PDB file of C-alpha atoms in Angstrom:
ATOM      1  CA  THR A   1      87.302 112.148  93.050  1.00  0.00           C
ATOM      2  CA  VAL A   2      86.116 108.804  94.335  1.00  0.00           C
ATOM      3  CA  GLU A   3      88.752 107.011  92.251  1.00  0.00           C
ATOM      4  CA  GLY A   4      91.467 109.112  93.904  1.00  0.00           C
ATOM      5  CA  LEU A   5      90.541 107.902  97.378  1.00  0.00           C
ATOM      6  CA  THR A   6      91.254 104.215  96.797  1.00  0.00           C
ATOM      7  CA  GLY A   7      94.882 103.492  97.642  1.00  0.00           C
ATOM      8  CA  ALA A   8      95.405 106.788  99.470  1.00  0.00           C
ATOM      9  CA  THR A   9      97.258 106.774 102.777  1.00  0.00           C
ATOM     10  CA  LEU A  10      95.123 107.838 105.743  1.00  0.00           C
ATOM     11  CA  TYR A  11      96.472 109.691 108.803  1.00  0.00           C
ATOM     12  CA  ASP A  12      94.825 110.432 112.148  1.00  0.00           C
ATOM     13  CA  ALA A  13      94.544 113.807 113.931  1.00  0.00           C
ATOM     14  CA  ASN A  14      98.014 113.268 115.457  1.00  0.00           C
ATOM     15  CA  ASP A  15      99.537 112.815 111.987  1.00  0.00           C
ATOM     16  CA  THR A  16     100.122 109.115 112.634  1.00  0.00           C
ATOM     17  CA  ARG A  17      99.713 106.801 109.656  1.00  0.00           C
ATOM     18  CA  VAL A  18      96.539 104.731 110.069  1.00  0.00           C
ATOM     19  CA  GLY A  19      96.674 102.713 106.875  1.00  0.00           C
ATOM     20  CA  GLU A  20      95.607 102.657 103.256  1.00  0.00           C
ATOM     21  CA  ILE A  21      92.091 103.051 101.890  1.00  0.00           C
ATOM     22  CA  SER A  22      91.268  99.751 100.215  1.00  0.00           C
ATOM     23  CA  GLU A  23      87.595 100.148  99.398  1.00  0.00           C
ATOM     24  CA  LEU A  24      84.738 102.643  99.305  1.00  0.00           C
ATOM     25  CA  LEU A  25      81.196 101.785 100.363  1.00  0.00           C
ATOM     26  CA  LEU A  26      78.560 103.709  98.418  1.00  0.00           C
ATOM     27  CA  ASP A  27      74.938 104.456  99.244  1.00  0.00           C
ATOM     28  CA  ASP A  28      72.045 103.928  96.802  1.00  0.00           C
ATOM     29  CA  THR A  29      72.735 107.274  95.110  1.00  0.00           C
ATOM     30  CA  GLY A  30      76.439 106.539  94.520  1.00  0.00           C
ATOM     31  CA  HIS A  31      77.796 108.803  97.261  1.00  0.00           C
ATOM     32  CA  VAL A  32      80.574 107.500  99.505  1.00  0.00           C
ATOM     33  CA  GLN A  33      79.070 106.339 102.807  1.00  0.00           C
ATOM     34  CA  SER A  34      82.158 104.744 104.417  1.00  0.00           C
ATOM     35  CA  ILE A  35      85.748 103.874 103.645  1.00  0.00           C
ATOM     36  CA  ILE A  36      87.488 100.593 104.357  1.00  0.00           C
ATOM     37  CA  VAL A  37      91.037 100.997 105.668  1.00  0.00           C
ATOM     38  CA  GLU A  38      93.684  98.287 105.889  1.00  0.00           C
ATOM     39  CA  ALA A  39      95.582  99.208 109.059  1.00  0.00           C
ATOM     40  CA  GLY A  40      98.414  97.716 111.057  1.00  0.00           C
ATOM     41  CA  GLU A  41     101.786  96.217 110.365  1.00  0.00           C
ATOM     42  CA  PHE A  42     102.898  95.866 106.777  1.00  0.00           C
ATOM     43  CA  LEU A  43     103.829  92.180 106.981  1.00  0.00           C
ATOM     44  CA  GLY A  44     100.422  91.110 108.237  1.00  0.00           C
ATOM     45  CA  VAL A  45     101.231  91.124 111.934  1.00  0.00           C
ATOM     46  CA  SER A  46      98.446  92.903 113.862  1.00  0.00           C
ATOM     47  CA  ARG A  47      96.760  93.781 110.574  1.00  0.00           C
ATOM     48  CA  ARG A  48      93.116  94.782 110.776  1.00  0.00           C
ATOM     49  CA  THR A  49      90.367  96.145 108.575  1.00  0.00           C
ATOM     50  CA  LEU A  50      88.483  99.254 109.691  1.00  0.00           C
ATOM     51  CA  ALA A  51      85.247 100.762 108.367  1.00  0.00           C
ATOM     52  CA  ILE A  52      85.043 104.525 108.943  1.00  0.00           C
ATOM     53  CA  GLU A  53      81.988 106.609 108.091  1.00  0.00           C
ATOM     54  CA  ILE A  54      82.831 109.388 105.672  1.00  0.00           C
ATOM     55  CA  ASN A  55      81.249 112.077 107.875  1.00  0.00           C
ATOM     56  CA  ASN A  56      83.879 111.312 110.553  1.00  0.00           C
ATOM     57  CA  LEU A  57      86.720 112.373 108.246  1.00  0.00           C
ATOM     58  CA  VAL A  58      88.326 115.693 107.322  1.00  0.00           C
ATOM     59  CA  PHE A  59      90.229 115.589 104.047  1.00  0.00           C
ATOM     60  CA  LEU A  60      93.544 117.346 103.468  1.00  0.00           C
ATOM     61  CA  ARG A  61      95.381 116.133 100.371  1.00  0.00           C
ATOM     62  CA  SER A  62      99.164 116.362 100.056  1.00  0.00           C
ATOM     63  CA  ASP A  63     100.739 118.085  97.064  1.00  0.00           C
ATOM     64  CA  SER A  64     101.620 114.666  95.630  1.00  0.00           C
ATOM     65  CA  GLY A  65      97.959 113.652  95.869  1.00  0.00           C
ATOM     66  CA  ASN A  66      98.586 110.259  97.485  1.00  0.00           C
ATOM     67  CA  GLU A  67      98.118 111.136 101.155  1.00  0.00           C
ATOM     68  CA  LEU A  68      95.018 112.158 103.083  1.00  0.00           C
ATOM     69  CA  ARG A  69      95.430 113.832 106.444  1.00  0.00           C
TER      70      ARG A  69
END
């Protein structure tokens, strides 16, 4: 669900942690258009915000439900 995406950890194709999904951008019909990811160091060093279009992602959810790969 859309609610389950917010706060999920996002990984790249090399299984490297990218960051955490902080926000979802919806189109006029309510479908997810893009995700906003907070990426970088935990303590704010080199931290950046990324917008990734949803059609550039492949979703694989862990058994715990909190990780997307």
